[in-house]
PDB file of C-alpha atoms in Angstrom:
ATOM      1  CA  MET A 282      -9.614  14.641-111.564  1.00  0.00           C
ATOM      2  CA  ILE A 283     -12.718  14.185-109.396  1.00  0.00           C
ATOM      3  CA  LYS A 284     -11.243  10.625-108.986  1.00  0.00           C
ATOM      4  CA  LYS A 285      -7.571  11.450-108.018  1.00  0.00           C
ATOM      5  CA  ILE A 286      -8.832  14.272-105.240  1.00  0.00           C
ATOM      6  CA  VAL A 287     -11.190  11.080-103.483  1.00  0.00           C
ATOM      7  CA  LEU A 288      -8.004   8.897-103.958  1.00  0.00           C
ATOM      8  CA  LEU A 289      -6.337  11.618-101.723  1.00  0.00           C
ATOM      9  CA  PHE A 290      -8.571  12.515 -99.153  1.00  0.00           C
ATOM     10  CA  THR A 291      -8.947   8.723 -98.785  1.00  0.00           C
ATOM     11  CA  ILE A 292      -5.407   8.686 -97.874  1.00  0.00           C
ATOM     12  CA  LEU A 293      -5.211  11.176 -95.836  1.00  0.00           C
ATOM     13  CA  ILE A 294      -7.834   9.829 -93.437  1.00  0.00           C
ATOM     14  CA  LEU A 295      -6.461   6.481 -93.423  1.00  0.00           C
ATOM     15  CA  ALA A 296      -2.791   8.352 -92.414  1.00  0.00           C
ATOM     16  CA  SER A 297      -4.645  10.087 -89.863  1.00  0.00           C
ATOM     17  CA  CYS A 298      -6.354   6.928 -88.183  1.00  0.00           C
ATOM     18  CA  SER A 299      -3.283   5.088 -87.607  1.00  0.00           C
ATOM     19  CA  SER A 300      -1.510   7.934 -86.361  1.00  0.00           C
ATOM     20  CA  GLY A 301      -3.965   8.068 -83.192  1.00  0.00           C
ATOM     21  CA  LYS A 302      -3.362   4.260 -82.433  1.00  0.00           C
ATOM     22  CA  PRO A 303       0.065   4.517 -80.639  1.00  0.00           C
ATOM     23  CA  ALA A 304      -1.338   7.519 -78.468  1.00  0.00           C
ATOM     24  CA  ILE A 305      -3.938   5.595 -77.227  1.00  0.00           C
ATOM     25  CA  ALA A 306      -1.663   2.263 -76.572  1.00  0.00           C
ATOM     26  CA  THR A 307       0.453   4.878 -74.651  1.00  0.00           C
ATOM     27  CA  THR A 308      -2.339   6.063 -72.359  1.00  0.00           C
ATOM     28  CA  LYS A 309      -3.132   2.583 -71.252  1.00  0.00           C
ATOM     29  CA  LYS A 310       0.129   1.543 -70.332  1.00  0.00           C
ATOM     30  CA  ALA A 311       0.870   5.071 -68.194  1.00  0.00           C
ATOM     31  CA  ALA A 312      -2.502   3.616 -66.514  1.00  0.00           C
ATOM     32  CA  ALA A 313      -0.851   0.324 -65.739  1.00  0.00           C
ATOM     33  CA  VAL A 314       2.354   1.829 -64.408  1.00  0.00           C
ATOM     34  CA  GLN A 315       0.134   4.024 -61.945  1.00  0.00           C
ATOM     35  CA  LYS A 316      -1.199   0.639 -60.160  1.00  0.00           C
ATOM     36  CA  PRO A 317       1.884   0.186 -57.769  1.00  0.00           C
ATOM     37  CA  ARG A 318       1.923   3.882 -56.118  1.00  0.00           C
ATOM     38  CA  VAL A 319      -1.798   3.450 -55.288  1.00  0.00           C
ATOM     39  CA  ALA A 320      -1.057  -0.118 -53.504  1.00  0.00           C
ATOM     40  CA  ALA A 321       2.082   1.579 -51.355  1.00  0.00           C
ATOM     41  CA  THR A 322      -0.197   4.296 -49.757  1.00  0.00           C
ATOM     42  CA  LYS A 323      -2.655   1.260 -48.483  1.00  0.00           C
ATOM     43  CA  LYS A 324       0.451  -0.479 -46.380  1.00  0.00           C
ATOM     44  CA  PRO A 325      -0.339  -0.186 -42.849  1.00  0.00           C
ATOM     45  CA  ALA A 326       1.809   2.450 -40.176  1.00  0.00           C
ATOM     46  CA  TYR A 327       4.279   0.500 -38.412  1.00  0.00           C
ATOM     47  CA  SER A 328       3.422   0.714 -34.168  1.00  0.00           C
ATOM     48  CA  LYS A 329       5.680   0.497 -32.009  1.00  0.00           C
ATOM     49  CA  PRO A 330       5.395  -2.111 -29.513  1.00  0.00           C
ATOM     50  CA  THR A 331       4.612  -1.336 -25.657  1.00  0.00           C
ATOM     51  CA  ALA A 332       6.680  -2.606 -22.484  1.00  0.00           C
ATOM     52  CA  LYS A 333       5.192  -5.267 -20.290  1.00  0.00           C
ATOM     53  CA  ASN A 334       5.029  -5.153 -16.645  1.00  0.00           C
ATOM     54  CA  TYR A 335       6.353  -7.693 -14.746  1.00  0.00           C
ATOM     55  CA  PRO A 336       6.438  -8.335 -10.901  1.00  0.00           C
ATOM     56  CA  SER A 337       9.114  -7.353  -9.016  1.00  0.00           C
ATOM     57  CA  SER A 338      11.944  -9.343  -7.861  1.00  0.00           C
ATOM     58  CA  ASN A 339      10.864  -8.736  -4.299  1.00  0.00           C
ATOM     59  CA  ASN A 340       7.241  -9.510  -4.418  1.00  0.00           C
ATOM     60  CA  THR A 341       6.734 -11.984  -1.489  1.00  0.00           C
ATOM     61  CA  THR A 342       4.272 -14.064  -0.498  1.00  0.00           C
ATOM     62  CA  GLU A 343       2.335 -14.723   2.700  1.00  0.00           C
ATOM     63  CA  VAL A 344      -0.689 -15.967   4.261  1.00  0.00           C
ATOM     64  CA  ILE A 345      -2.924 -13.212   6.465  1.00  0.00           C
ATOM     65  CA  GLN A 346      -5.494 -15.233   8.566  1.00  0.00           C
ATOM     66  CA  SER A 347      -8.173 -13.352  10.472  1.00  0.00           C
ATOM     67  CA  THR A 348     -11.844 -13.435   9.663  1.00  0.00           C
ATOM     68  CA  SER A 349     -10.916 -15.880   6.209  1.00  0.00           C
ATOM     69  CA  LYS A 350      -7.554 -17.187   4.893  1.00  0.00           C
ATOM     70  CA  THR A 351      -6.207 -14.956   2.475  1.00  0.00           C
ATOM     71  CA  VAL A 352      -3.121 -15.404   0.406  1.00  0.00           C
ATOM     72  CA  VAL A 353      -1.742 -12.015  -0.720  1.00  0.00           C
ATOM     73  CA  THR A 354       1.685 -10.722  -2.068  1.00  0.00           C
ATOM     74  CA  SER A 355       3.501  -7.162  -0.477  1.00  0.00           C
ATOM     75  CA  ASP A 356       3.227  -5.887  -4.065  1.00  0.00           C
ATOM     76  CA  LEU A 357      -0.650  -6.322  -3.025  1.00  0.00           C
ATOM     77  CA  ILE A 358      -0.173  -4.830   0.513  1.00  0.00           C
ATOM     78  CA  HIS A 359       1.824  -1.560  -0.618  1.00  0.00           C
ATOM     79  CA  ASN A 360      -1.128  -1.350  -3.183  1.00  0.00           C
ATOM     80  CA  TYR A 361      -3.536  -1.313  -0.546  1.00  0.00           C
ATOM     81  CA  VAL A 362      -1.380   0.940   1.115  1.00  0.00           C
ATOM     82  CA  LEU A 363      -1.575   3.393  -1.267  1.00  0.00           C
ATOM     83  CA  GLN A 364      -5.188   3.163  -2.382  1.00  0.00           C
ATOM     84  CA  TYR A 365      -6.481   3.863   1.639  1.00  0.00           C
ATOM     85  CA  LYS A 366      -3.604   5.866   3.456  1.00  0.00           C
ATOM     86  CA  ASP A 367      -4.858   9.634   2.382  1.00  0.00           C
ATOM     87  CA  ILE A 368      -7.986   8.030   4.592  1.00  0.00           C
ATOM     88  CA  ALA A 369      -6.524   6.871   6.986  1.00  0.00           C
ATOM     89  CA  ILE A 370      -4.557  10.299   7.593  1.00  0.00           C
ATOM     90  CA  GLY A 371      -7.849  11.598   7.832  1.00  0.00           C
ATOM     91  CA  ASN A 372      -9.341  10.159  10.163  1.00  0.00           C
ATOM     92  CA  MET A 373      -6.113  10.521  12.528  1.00  0.00           C
ATOM     93  CA  GLN A 374      -6.630  14.031  12.077  1.00  0.00           C
ATOM     94  CA  LYS A 375     -10.369  13.764  12.891  1.00  0.00           C
ATOM     95  CA  TYR A 376     -10.673  11.380  15.453  1.00  0.00           C
ATOM     96  CA  GLY A 377      -7.489  10.719  16.552  1.00  0.00           C
ATOM     97  CA  ILE A 378      -6.328   6.803  15.749  1.00  0.00           C
ATOM     98  CA  PRO A 379      -2.826   6.314  14.377  1.00  0.00           C
ATOM     99  CA  ALA A 380      -2.909   5.999  10.492  1.00  0.00           C
ATOM    100  CA  SER A 381      -0.798   3.214  10.840  1.00  0.00           C
ATOM    101  CA  ILE A 382      -2.744   1.295  13.465  1.00  0.00           C
ATOM    102  CA  ILE A 383      -5.732   2.271  10.719  1.00  0.00           C
ATOM    103  CA  LEU A 384      -3.760   0.653   8.038  1.00  0.00           C
ATOM    104  CA  ALA A 385      -2.321  -2.312   9.978  1.00  0.00           C
ATOM    105  CA  GLN A 386      -5.666  -3.294  11.055  1.00  0.00           C
ATOM    106  CA  GLY A 387      -7.009  -2.984   7.568  1.00  0.00           C
ATOM    107  CA  ILE A 388      -4.214  -5.093   6.238  1.00  0.00           C
ATOM    108  CA  LEU A 389      -4.632  -7.522   8.623  1.00  0.00           C
ATOM    109  CA  GLU A 390      -8.544  -7.823   8.797  1.00  0.00           C
ATOM    110  CA  SER A 391      -8.987  -7.976   5.256  1.00  0.00           C
ATOM    111  CA  GLY A 392      -6.392  -9.628   4.346  1.00  0.00           C
ATOM    112  CA  ALA A 393      -5.237  -6.411   1.828  1.00  0.00           C
ATOM    113  CA  GLY A 394      -8.593  -6.123   0.605  1.00  0.00           C
ATOM    114  CA  LYS A 395      -8.808  -9.474  -0.822  1.00  0.00           C
ATOM    115  CA  GLY A 396      -9.943 -11.405   2.203  1.00  0.00           C
ATOM    116  CA  ASP A 397     -13.934 -12.321   1.768  1.00  0.00           C
ATOM    117  CA  LEU A 398     -15.738  -9.828   4.358  1.00  0.00           C
ATOM    118  CA  ALA A 399     -13.736  -7.092   2.250  1.00  0.00           C
ATOM    119  CA  VAL A 400     -14.814  -8.435  -1.291  1.00  0.00           C
ATOM    120  CA  THR A 401     -18.621  -9.247  -0.382  1.00  0.00           C
ATOM    121  CA  ALA A 402     -19.462  -6.636   2.474  1.00  0.00           C
ATOM    122  CA  ASN A 403     -16.746  -4.188   2.061  1.00  0.00           C
ATOM    123  CA  ASN A 404     -15.844  -4.788   5.302  1.00  0.00           C
ATOM    124  CA  HIS A 405     -12.270  -3.933   5.935  1.00  0.00           C
ATOM    125  CA  PHE A 406     -11.990  -4.071   9.556  1.00  0.00           C
ATOM    126  CA  GLY A 407     -13.792  -7.753  10.448  1.00  0.00           C
ATOM    127  CA  ILE A 408     -16.327  -5.432  12.765  1.00  0.00           C
ATOM    128  CA  LYS A 409     -19.709  -7.758  13.871  1.00  0.00           C
ATOM    129  CA  CYS A 410     -23.117  -6.259  13.981  1.00  0.00           C
ATOM    130  CA  HIS A 411     -23.784  -5.925  17.556  1.00  0.00           C
ATOM    131  CA  LYS A 412     -27.313  -4.525  18.686  1.00  0.00           C
ATOM    132  CA  ASP A 413     -26.581  -1.435  17.704  1.00  0.00           C
ATOM    133  CA  TRP A 414     -26.057  -1.847  14.261  1.00  0.00           C
ATOM    134  CA  LEU A 415     -29.103  -0.728  11.732  1.00  0.00           C
ATOM    135  CA  GLY A 416     -27.664  -1.330   8.338  1.00  0.00           C
ATOM    136  CA  GLU A 417     -26.850  -3.965   5.994  1.00  0.00           C
ATOM    137  CA  SER A 418     -25.029  -7.534   7.323  1.00  0.00           C
ATOM    138  CA  VAL A 419     -23.913 -10.348   5.799  1.00  0.00           C
ATOM    139  CA  ARG A 420     -23.331 -14.087   8.016  1.00  0.00           C
ATOM    140  CA  HIS A 421     -19.871 -15.571   7.946  1.00  0.00           C
ATOM    141  CA  ASP A 422     -17.855 -18.151   9.882  1.00  0.00           C
ATOM    142  CA  ASP A 423     -15.614 -16.569  12.730  1.00  0.00           C
ATOM    143  CA  ASP A 424     -15.354 -17.488  16.132  1.00  0.00           C
ATOM    144  CA  SER A 425     -18.823 -18.911  15.776  1.00  0.00           C
ATOM    145  CA  ALA A 426     -20.520 -20.524  12.745  1.00  0.00           C
ATOM    146  CA  GLN A 427     -22.403 -18.069  10.466  1.00  0.00           C
ATOM    147  CA  GLU A 428     -22.010 -15.056  12.674  1.00  0.00           C
ATOM    148  CA  CYS A 429     -23.248 -11.300  11.854  1.00  0.00           C
ATOM    149  CA  PHE A 430     -20.987  -8.961  10.593  1.00  0.00           C
ATOM    150  CA  ARG A 431     -21.712  -5.630   9.046  1.00  0.00           C
ATOM    151  CA  LYS A 432     -21.931  -4.364   5.647  1.00  0.00           C
ATOM    152  CA  TYR A 433     -20.925  -1.510   3.686  1.00  0.00           C
ATOM    153  CA  PRO A 434     -21.979   0.120   0.271  1.00  0.00           C
ATOM    154  CA  GLU A 435     -18.156   1.093  -0.041  1.00  0.00           C
ATOM    155  CA  ALA A 436     -14.368   0.507   1.668  1.00  0.00           C
ATOM    156  CA  ALA A 437     -14.542   3.858   2.973  1.00  0.00           C
ATOM    157  CA  GLU A 438     -17.850   3.766   4.450  1.00  0.00           C
ATOM    158  CA  SER A 439     -15.810   0.664   6.746  1.00  0.00           C
ATOM    159  CA  TYR A 440     -13.219   3.056   7.254  1.00  0.00           C
ATOM    160  CA  ARG A 441     -15.097   5.679   8.794  1.00  0.00           C
ATOM    161  CA  ASP A 442     -17.491   3.395  10.917  1.00  0.00           C
ATOM    162  CA  HIS A 443     -14.033   2.222  12.327  1.00  0.00           C
ATOM    163  CA  ALA A 444     -12.750   4.987  13.523  1.00  0.00           C
ATOM    164  CA  LEU A 445     -16.445   5.479  15.178  1.00  0.00           C
ATOM    165  CA  PHE A 446     -16.652   2.440  16.390  1.00  0.00           C
ATOM    166  CA  LEU A 447     -13.620   2.756  18.767  1.00  0.00           C
ATOM    167  CA  VAL A 448     -14.151   6.255  19.219  1.00  0.00           C
ATOM    168  CA  GLY A 449     -18.298   5.344  20.642  1.00  0.00           C
ATOM    169  CA  LYS A 450     -17.286   2.474  22.632  1.00  0.00           C
ATOM    170  CA  ASN A 451     -16.357   3.041  26.183  1.00  0.00           C
ATOM    171  CA  ARG A 452     -13.869  -0.445  26.297  1.00  0.00           C
ATOM    172  CA  TYR A 453     -11.657   1.529  23.951  1.00  0.00           C
ATOM    173  CA  ALA A 454     -11.506   5.069  25.827  1.00  0.00           C
ATOM    174  CA  THR A 455      -8.134   3.847  27.433  1.00  0.00           C
ATOM    175  CA  LEU A 456      -6.421   4.123  23.833  1.00  0.00           C
ATOM    176  CA  PHE A 457      -7.196   7.754  23.063  1.00  0.00           C
ATOM    177  CA  THR A 458      -5.201   8.294  26.482  1.00  0.00           C
ATOM    178  CA  TYR A 459      -2.080   6.960  24.450  1.00  0.00           C
ATOM    179  CA  GLU A 460      -0.071   9.209  22.564  1.00  0.00           C
ATOM    180  CA  LYS A 461      -1.257   9.653  18.727  1.00  0.00           C
ATOM    181  CA  ASP A 462       1.822   7.890  17.399  1.00  0.00           C
ATOM    182  CA  ASP A 463       2.641   5.611  19.944  1.00  0.00           C
ATOM    183  CA  TYR A 464       1.035   2.393  17.549  1.00  0.00           C
ATOM    184  CA  LYS A 465       2.856   0.163  20.247  1.00  0.00           C
ATOM    185  CA  SER A 466       0.641   0.984  22.747  1.00  0.00           C
ATOM    186  CA  TRP A 467      -2.363   1.142  20.865  1.00  0.00           C
ATOM    187  CA  ALA A 468      -1.738  -2.866  19.057  1.00  0.00           C
ATOM    188  CA  LYS A 469      -1.243  -3.963  22.359  1.00  0.00           C
ATOM    189  CA  GLY A 470      -4.132  -1.630  23.762  1.00  0.00           C
ATOM    190  CA  LEU A 471      -6.591  -3.052  21.246  1.00  0.00           C
ATOM    191  CA  ARG A 472      -5.891  -6.731  22.117  1.00  0.00           C
ATOM    192  CA  ALA A 473      -6.538  -5.969  26.059  1.00  0.00           C
ATOM    193  CA  ALA A 474      -9.809  -3.854  25.322  1.00  0.00           C
ATOM    194  CA  GLY A 475     -10.742  -7.311  23.545  1.00  0.00           C
ATOM    195  CA  TYR A 476     -11.041  -6.027  19.255  1.00  0.00           C
ATOM    196  CA  ALA A 477      -9.451  -9.383  18.929  1.00  0.00           C
ATOM    197  CA  THR A 478      -8.483 -12.724  20.766  1.00  0.00           C
ATOM    198  CA  ASP A 479      -5.412 -13.375  18.888  1.00  0.00           C
ATOM    199  CA  PRO A 480      -2.326 -13.433  21.617  1.00  0.00           C
ATOM    200  CA  ASN A 481      -0.519 -12.438  18.761  1.00  0.00           C
ATOM    201  CA  TYR A 482      -2.477  -9.250  17.527  1.00  0.00           C
ATOM    202  CA  PRO A 483      -0.699  -6.551  18.945  1.00  0.00           C
ATOM    203  CA  ASP A 484       2.560  -8.189  16.873  1.00  0.00           C
ATOM    204  CA  LYS A 485       0.934  -8.882  13.756  1.00  0.00           C
ATOM    205  CA  LEU A 486       0.093  -5.223  14.079  1.00  0.00           C
ATOM    206  CA  ILE A 487       3.434  -3.795  14.798  1.00  0.00           C
ATOM    207  CA  SER A 488       5.242  -5.985  12.188  1.00  0.00           C
ATOM    208  CA  TYR A 489       2.803  -4.355   9.625  1.00  0.00           C
ATOM    209  CA  ILE A 490       3.571  -1.086  10.695  1.00  0.00           C
ATOM    210  CA  GLU A 491       7.334  -1.589  10.285  1.00  0.00           C
ATOM    211  CA  ARG A 492       7.413  -3.699   7.303  1.00  0.00           C
ATOM    212  CA  TYR A 493       5.559  -1.181   5.761  1.00  0.00           C
ATOM    213  CA  ASN A 494       6.424   1.669   7.034  1.00  0.00           C
ATOM    214  CA  LEU A 495       3.309   3.169   8.075  1.00  0.00           C
ATOM    215  CA  HIS A 496       4.046   4.867  10.797  1.00  0.00           C
ATOM    216  CA  GLN A 497       5.612   7.932   8.156  1.00  0.00           C
ATOM    217  CA  TYR A 498       1.973   8.483   7.732  1.00  0.00           C
ATOM    218  CA  ASP A 499       1.301   8.914  11.586  1.00  0.00           C
ATOM    219  CA  CYS A 500       4.277  11.782  11.367  1.00  0.00           C
ATOM    220  CA  GLN A 501       2.758  13.283   8.408  1.00  0.00           C
ATOM    221  CA  VAL A 502       0.305  13.840  10.906  1.00  0.00           C
ATOM    222  CA  THR A 503       1.997  14.741  14.075  1.00  0.00           C
ATOM    223  CA  GLY A 504       4.910  16.621  12.088  1.00  0.00           C
ATOM    224  CA  LYS A 505       7.613  14.723  13.626  1.00  0.00           C
ATOM    225  CA  ASN A 506      10.307  13.592  11.156  1.00  0.00           C
ATOM    226  CA  TYR A 507       9.976   9.913  10.587  1.00  0.00           C
ATOM    227  CA  THR A 508      13.079   7.737  10.420  1.00  0.00           C
ATOM    228  CA  PRO A 509      12.580   4.443   8.273  1.00  0.00           C
ATOM    229  CA  ILE A 510      13.279   0.665   9.909  1.00  0.00           C
ATOM    230  CA  SER A 511      15.941  -0.506   8.570  1.00  0.00           C
ATOM    231  CA  LYS A 512      15.868  -3.793  10.115  1.00  0.00           C
ATOM    232  CA  THR A 513      14.256  -6.934   8.704  1.00  0.00           C
ATOM    233  CA  THR A 514      11.166  -8.334  10.491  1.00  0.00           C
ATOM    234  CA  THR A 515       9.405 -11.399  10.101  1.00  0.00           C
ATOM    235  CA  SER A 516       5.963 -11.752   9.380  1.00  0.00           C
ATOM    236  CA  PRO A 517       4.230 -12.998  12.515  1.00  0.00           C
ATOM    237  CA  THR A 518       1.489 -14.709  10.108  1.00  0.00           C
ATOM    238  CA  LYS A 519       3.772 -16.958   8.402  1.00  0.00           C
ATOM    239  CA  SER A 520       4.904 -18.927  11.835  1.00  0.00           C
ATOM    240  CA  THR A 521       3.161 -22.377  12.435  1.00  0.00           C
ATOM    241  CA  THR A 522       4.291 -22.285  16.112  1.00  0.00           C
ATOM    242  CA  PRO A 523       1.228 -23.149  18.309  1.00  0.00           C
ATOM    243  CA  VAL A 524       0.034 -20.450  20.572  1.00  0.00           C
ATOM    244  CA  LYS A 525       0.008 -21.673  24.422  1.00  0.00           C
ATOM    245  CA  SER A 526      -1.857 -20.460  26.869  1.00  0.00           C
ATOM    246  CA  SER A 527      -0.148 -18.215  29.315  1.00  0.00           C
ATOM    247  CA  ASN A 528      -0.826 -20.083  32.432  1.00  0.00           C
ATOM    248  CA  SER A 529      -0.614 -23.868  31.161  1.00  0.00           C
ATOM    249  CA  ASN A 530       1.991 -26.119  32.723  1.00  0.00           C
ATOM    250  CA  SER A 531       2.689 -28.111  29.995  1.00  0.00           C
ATOM    251  CA  ASN A 532       6.075 -27.526  28.179  1.00  0.00           C
ATOM    252  CA  ASP A 533       4.171 -29.699  25.240  1.00  0.00           C
ATOM    253  CA  PRO A 534       4.226 -27.433  22.320  1.00  0.00           C
ATOM    254  CA  ASN A 535       1.462 -29.434  20.607  1.00  0.00           C
ATOM    255  CA  LEU A 536      -0.889 -28.816  23.387  1.00  0.00           C
ATOM    256  CA  TYR A 537      -3.598 -26.313  24.309  1.00  0.00           C
ATOM    257  CA  GLU A 538      -5.303 -25.679  27.446  1.00  0.00           C
ATOM    258  CA  VAL A 539      -8.411 -23.941  27.104  1.00  0.00           C
ATOM    259  CA  GLN A 540      -9.664 -20.708  27.883  1.00  0.00           C
ATOM    260  CA  LYS A 541     -13.083 -19.164  28.848  1.00  0.00           C
ATOM    261  CA  GLY A 542     -14.860 -18.102  26.347  1.00  0.00           C
ATOM    262  CA  ASP A 543     -12.781 -21.050  23.953  1.00  0.00           C
ATOM    263  CA  THR A 544     -15.022 -23.542  21.247  1.00  0.00           C
ATOM    264  CA  LEU A 545     -13.563 -25.906  19.234  1.00  0.00           C
ATOM    265  CA  TYR A 546     -14.376 -23.181  16.472  1.00  0.00           C
ATOM    266  CA  SER A 547     -12.237 -20.621  17.761  1.00  0.00           C
ATOM    267  CA  ILE A 548      -9.802 -22.972  18.327  1.00  0.00           C
ATOM    268  CA  SER A 549      -9.691 -24.663  15.330  1.00  0.00           C
ATOM    269  CA  LYS A 550      -9.226 -21.397  13.791  1.00  0.00           C
ATOM    270  CA  LYS A 551      -6.559 -20.286  16.387  1.00  0.00           C
ATOM    271  CA  PHE A 552      -4.471 -23.383  15.211  1.00  0.00           C
ATOM    272  CA  ASN A 553      -5.827 -23.706  11.352  1.00  0.00           C
ATOM    273  CA  ILE A 554      -6.918 -27.364  11.291  1.00  0.00           C
ATOM    274  CA  LEU A 555     -10.634 -28.588  11.250  1.00  0.00           C
ATOM    275  CA  VAL A 556     -12.770 -29.063  13.753  1.00  0.00           C
ATOM    276  CA  ASP A 557     -13.537 -32.621  12.830  1.00  0.00           C
ATOM    277  CA  GLU A 558      -9.615 -33.410  12.827  1.00  0.00           C
ATOM    278  CA  LEU A 559      -9.192 -31.498  16.263  1.00  0.00           C
ATOM    279  CA  LYS A 560     -11.989 -33.730  17.716  1.00  0.00           C
ATOM    280  CA  GLN A 561     -10.610 -36.872  16.628  1.00  0.00           C
ATOM    281  CA  LYS A 562      -7.258 -35.745  17.664  1.00  0.00           C
ATOM    282  CA  ASN A 563      -8.831 -35.816  20.900  1.00  0.00           C
ATOM    283  CA  ASN A 564     -11.028 -38.067  20.899  1.00  0.00           C
ATOM    284  CA  LEU A 565     -14.242 -35.775  21.483  1.00  0.00           C
ATOM    285  CA  THR A 566     -17.465 -37.486  20.958  1.00  0.00           C
ATOM    286  CA  ASP A 567     -19.194 -33.804  21.033  1.00  0.00           C
ATOM    287  CA  ASN A 568     -18.346 -29.976  21.219  1.00  0.00           C
ATOM    288  CA  ALA A 569     -18.292 -29.551  25.135  1.00  0.00           C
ATOM    289  CA  LEU A 570     -15.288 -28.203  26.372  1.00  0.00           C
ATOM    290  CA  SER A 571     -13.760 -27.520  29.942  1.00  0.00           C
ATOM    291  CA  ILE A 572     -11.841 -24.735  31.279  1.00  0.00           C
ATOM    292  CA  GLY A 573      -7.889 -25.994  31.845  1.00  0.00           C
ATOM    293  CA  GLN A 574      -8.459 -28.984  29.421  1.00  0.00           C
ATOM    294  CA  LYS A 575      -5.539 -29.824  27.501  1.00  0.00           C
ATOM    295  CA  LEU A 576      -5.907 -30.398  23.329  1.00  0.00           C
ATOM    296  CA  LYS A 577      -3.774 -31.841  21.001  1.00  0.00           C
ATOM    297  CA  VAL A 578      -3.360 -29.248  18.463  1.00  0.00           C
ATOM    298  CA  ASN A 579      -0.740 -30.662  16.266  1.00  0.00           C
TER     299      ASN A 579
END
């Protein structure tokens, strides 16, 4: 009897163990099925590509020749105007200098902010040291080699000093008798007062004002209606025609008559050639020049 009970108990235990095995196997299989879903959550999210900025099809290139030779684009000049127009308007309101003239001079003298003096000294108007300058300075080739130019901590200081320079010098007093928005008279008056030696200086300023509609900022100050200039104006900075003296009797465009104050260096800058090349063309053995002397420049 006891043997039968033990045998029955043993059979029940064995049956119990065998019935548990499928449940364990099923659990492992279910766990394996879950793995792909976990991996799917690690897939990186899709990011939409951003559009690229491409140059404008009307982005033309030109060379600005002032205290340094700078290659610029029309887009670069537009950006320069947008960056400094508010300062120019403020200076017009405070000092009476046309904003259009301020911006045009800034474009020309600084190469739209990319010229050597603008980059190294924040000097946007080519103002030299002169005797009354007590600030920092840099040396740069211009009418003569290694001339002293003013250096500023930031471009805004150059704009302010430009205004004070015109207001504080007696030779520019005539400028302030013109209408505030008469940019053509101001452009010619600056050259007549000796701001620049380039005889084409007024035409260059006027060209920038009319090509880039800088006169609109004068009108913002005066309250006058502004009418955009529709005519196409060719940049005088692209001209390769030599500048002739007004009192020269020569009809040869390849000759230049030496004027008072001219040096070989200033003439070489004016016609964009090297001093050594100028000397070689004219068989010069030294740097001596005489007024009225005719030089080959092409």
